[in-house]
Amino acid sequence: MRPLAGVIIALGLVALVMLWIETQIEEERPQVASLPVQANKPVSDLPDFAEIADVKQKKRAFFSYLRPTVEQVNLEINGQRQFLLQLKQRLDKGLTISGAQGAKAERIAQKYGYELRQISTETLEPLLARVDTVPVEMVLVQAANETGWGSSRFAREGLNFFGQWCFRAGCGLVPLGREDGRNHEVAKFDSVEESVSSYLNNLNTNPAYQELRQIRSQLRDAQMEVTAASLIPGLIRYSERKEAYVDELLSMLETNKRYM
């Protein structure tokens, strides 16, 4: 019986030791659980440009932040344009186009608010006037002007770099100084790319910027470079300030070329 009693005593000691170890582990767990948990910062967060004291550094930072997205969206537009130009070249040569090519052309036309009833050289010309890129420098200067170099409320809270409006309740941010009876809001975007895409599509489709598109088409036909300085006058209806707004953008373009 004594050996059995010894085993029982030994097992009891083991249990006590395990209980003590478990107690020590449980005492340490709250310390681990109390460590601060920091969520990953969204990659689309807008840098705090207002915190950059050096003006030159702020300008370079703002342009560097926005430029890659503008170039990417322009690249997509240019891809659509080159596709349409190839179709036009085929038609000019008397060649046919496939059903898939025709369907793609119709999708592009729909995106640019153009009704493409049939695909011909004559119908593609007006569409090509819309499906075209915009000089990066013009986009950057206008964004700087509209947002105060990225520090405006609409840029910070809505990634809206171009003062674009929307007209459905809750679609964006309500301007603090909105007049009674007005229902517009400043559009809110989920990404910088969405903001830039919407802005460029607005320039390429809105009747208010028909003059801008005409200037661009005339330069294309003359095989001349489409520059920011040549297109900015086409933004005369972008602001109620009209000529003063255009002059200000042209002045900003000249002053800030070194930072682009």
PDB file of N, CA and C in Angstrom, residues 33 41-42 54 59 68 80 83 95 109-110 147-148 166 173 179 195 207 211 214-215 217 230 234 238 242 247:
ATOM      1  N   ALA A  33      -2.643  41.335 -23.413  1.00  0.00           N
ATOM      2  CA  ALA A  33      -3.878  41.815 -24.032  1.00  0.00           C
ATOM      3  C   ALA A  33      -3.998  43.326 -23.969  1.00  0.00           C
ATOM      4  N   LYS A  41      -2.695  52.068 -41.470  1.00  0.00           N
ATOM      5  CA  LYS A  41      -3.138  53.330 -42.057  1.00  0.00           C
ATOM      6  C   LYS A  41      -3.517  53.105 -43.507  1.00  0.00           C
ATOM      7  N   PRO A  42      -4.702  53.548 -43.920  1.00  0.00           N
ATOM      8  CA  PRO A  42      -5.114  53.359 -45.315  1.00  0.00           C
ATOM      9  C   PRO A  42      -4.109  53.993 -46.268  1.00  0.00           C
ATOM     10  N   ASP A  54       7.764  74.618 -45.326  1.00  0.00           N
ATOM     11  CA  ASP A  54       8.519  75.137 -46.459  1.00  0.00           C
ATOM     12  C   ASP A  54       7.632  75.125 -47.705  1.00  0.00           C
ATOM     13  N   LYS A  59       4.916  72.455 -52.376  1.00  0.00           N
ATOM     14  CA  LYS A  59       4.515  72.411 -53.779  1.00  0.00           C
ATOM     15  C   LYS A  59       5.040  71.154 -54.462  1.00  0.00           C
ATOM     16  N   PRO A  68       1.448  60.915 -60.503  1.00  0.00           N
ATOM     17  CA  PRO A  68       1.335  59.527 -60.986  1.00  0.00           C
ATOM     18  C   PRO A  68      -0.101  59.120 -61.329  1.00  0.00           C
ATOM     19  N   GLN A  80      -7.775  54.190 -75.081  1.00  0.00           N
ATOM     20  CA  GLN A  80      -9.079  54.227 -75.736  1.00  0.00           C
ATOM     21  C   GLN A  80      -8.995  55.016 -77.044  1.00  0.00           C
ATOM     22  N   PHE A  83      -7.275  53.054 -79.833  1.00  0.00           N
ATOM     23  CA  PHE A  83      -8.178  52.028 -80.364  1.00  0.00           C
ATOM     24  C   PHE A  83      -9.130  52.644 -81.393  1.00  0.00           C
ATOM     25  N   LEU A  95     -11.802  48.897 -95.031  1.00  0.00           N
ATOM     26  CA  LEU A  95     -11.834  47.611 -94.353  1.00  0.00           C
ATOM     27  C   LEU A  95     -13.004  47.560 -93.375  1.00  0.00           C
ATOM     28  N   ALA A 109     -17.957  55.076 -76.329  1.00  0.00           N
ATOM     29  CA  ALA A 109     -18.843  56.198 -76.638  1.00  0.00           C
ATOM     30  C   ALA A 109     -19.815  56.460 -75.494  1.00  0.00           C
ATOM     31  N   GLN A 110     -20.335  55.398 -74.915  1.00  0.00           N
ATOM     32  CA  GLN A 110     -21.281  55.551 -73.805  1.00  0.00           C
ATOM     33  C   GLN A 110     -20.613  56.215 -72.609  1.00  0.00           C
ATOM     34  N   THR A 147      -7.698  73.508 -54.295  1.00  0.00           N
ATOM     35  CA  THR A 147      -7.583  72.921 -52.955  1.00  0.00           C
ATOM     36  C   THR A 147      -6.649  73.679 -52.018  1.00  0.00           C
ATOM     37  N   GLY A 148      -6.061  74.773 -52.487  1.00  0.00           N
ATOM     38  CA  GLY A 148      -5.074  75.447 -51.647  1.00  0.00           C
ATOM     39  C   GLY A 148      -3.902  74.526 -51.348  1.00  0.00           C
ATOM     40  N   CYS A 166     -22.020  67.552 -56.897  1.00  0.00           N
ATOM     41  CA  CYS A 166     -23.012  66.508 -57.152  1.00  0.00           C
ATOM     42  C   CYS A 166     -24.345  67.009 -56.588  1.00  0.00           C
ATOM     43  N   LEU A 173     -20.049  66.396 -49.637  1.00  0.00           N
ATOM     44  CA  LEU A 173     -19.903  67.261 -48.472  1.00  0.00           C
ATOM     45  C   LEU A 173     -20.664  68.562 -48.714  1.00  0.00           C
ATOM     46  N   GLU A 179     -25.769  78.716 -50.086  1.00  0.00           N
ATOM     47  CA  GLU A 179     -26.903  79.615 -49.986  1.00  0.00           C
ATOM     48  C   GLU A 179     -28.204  78.842 -49.791  1.00  0.00           C
ATOM     49  N   SER A 195     -11.300  60.401 -58.305  1.00  0.00           N
ATOM     50  CA  SER A 195     -11.435  61.852 -58.369  1.00  0.00           C
ATOM     51  C   SER A 195     -10.896  62.395 -59.685  1.00  0.00           C
ATOM     52  N   PRO A 207     -20.841  70.053 -71.802  1.00  0.00           N
ATOM     53  CA  PRO A 207     -20.973  71.106 -72.824  1.00  0.00           C
ATOM     54  C   PRO A 207     -20.246  72.398 -72.450  1.00  0.00           C
ATOM     55  N   GLU A 211     -15.389  74.476 -75.744  1.00  0.00           N
ATOM     56  CA  GLU A 211     -14.311  75.312 -76.281  1.00  0.00           C
ATOM     57  C   GLU A 211     -12.953  74.674 -76.038  1.00  0.00           C
ATOM     58  N   GLN A 214     -12.497  71.945 -78.521  1.00  0.00           N
ATOM     59  CA  GLN A 214     -12.260  72.484 -79.859  1.00  0.00           C
ATOM     60  C   GLN A 214     -10.812  72.939 -80.023  1.00  0.00           C
ATOM     61  N   ILE A 215     -10.292  73.610 -79.009  1.00  0.00           N
ATOM     62  CA  ILE A 215      -8.889  74.041 -79.039  1.00  0.00           C
ATOM     63  C   ILE A 215      -7.976  72.829 -79.200  1.00  0.00           C
ATOM     64  N   SER A 217      -8.697  69.819 -80.386  1.00  0.00           N
ATOM     65  CA  SER A 217      -8.866  69.179 -81.697  1.00  0.00           C
ATOM     66  C   SER A 217      -8.153  69.958 -82.794  1.00  0.00           C
ATOM     67  N   SER A 230      -2.078  76.269 -73.644  1.00  0.00           N
ATOM     68  CA  SER A 230      -3.011  76.398 -74.768  1.00  0.00           C
ATOM     69  C   SER A 230      -4.424  75.977 -74.385  1.00  0.00           C
ATOM     70  N   GLY A 234      -9.646  77.358 -72.223  1.00  0.00           N
ATOM     71  CA  GLY A 234     -10.885  76.611 -72.393  1.00  0.00           C
ATOM     72  C   GLY A 234     -11.616  76.333 -71.097  1.00  0.00           C
ATOM     73  N   TYR A 238     -15.323  77.263 -66.084  1.00  0.00           N
ATOM     74  CA  TYR A 238     -15.161  76.402 -64.913  1.00  0.00           C
ATOM     75  C   TYR A 238     -15.475  77.150 -63.621  1.00  0.00           C
ATOM     76  N   LYS A 242     -14.445  83.480 -64.358  1.00  0.00           N
ATOM     77  CA  LYS A 242     -14.166  83.482 -65.797  1.00  0.00           C
ATOM     78  C   LYS A 242     -12.743  83.919 -66.143  1.00  0.00           C
ATOM     79  N   ASP A 247      -6.702  83.662 -65.978  1.00  0.00           N
ATOM     80  CA  ASP A 247      -5.449  84.403 -65.789  1.00  0.00           C
ATOM     81  C   ASP A 247      -4.687  83.891 -64.570  1.00  0.00           C
TER      82      ASP A 247
END
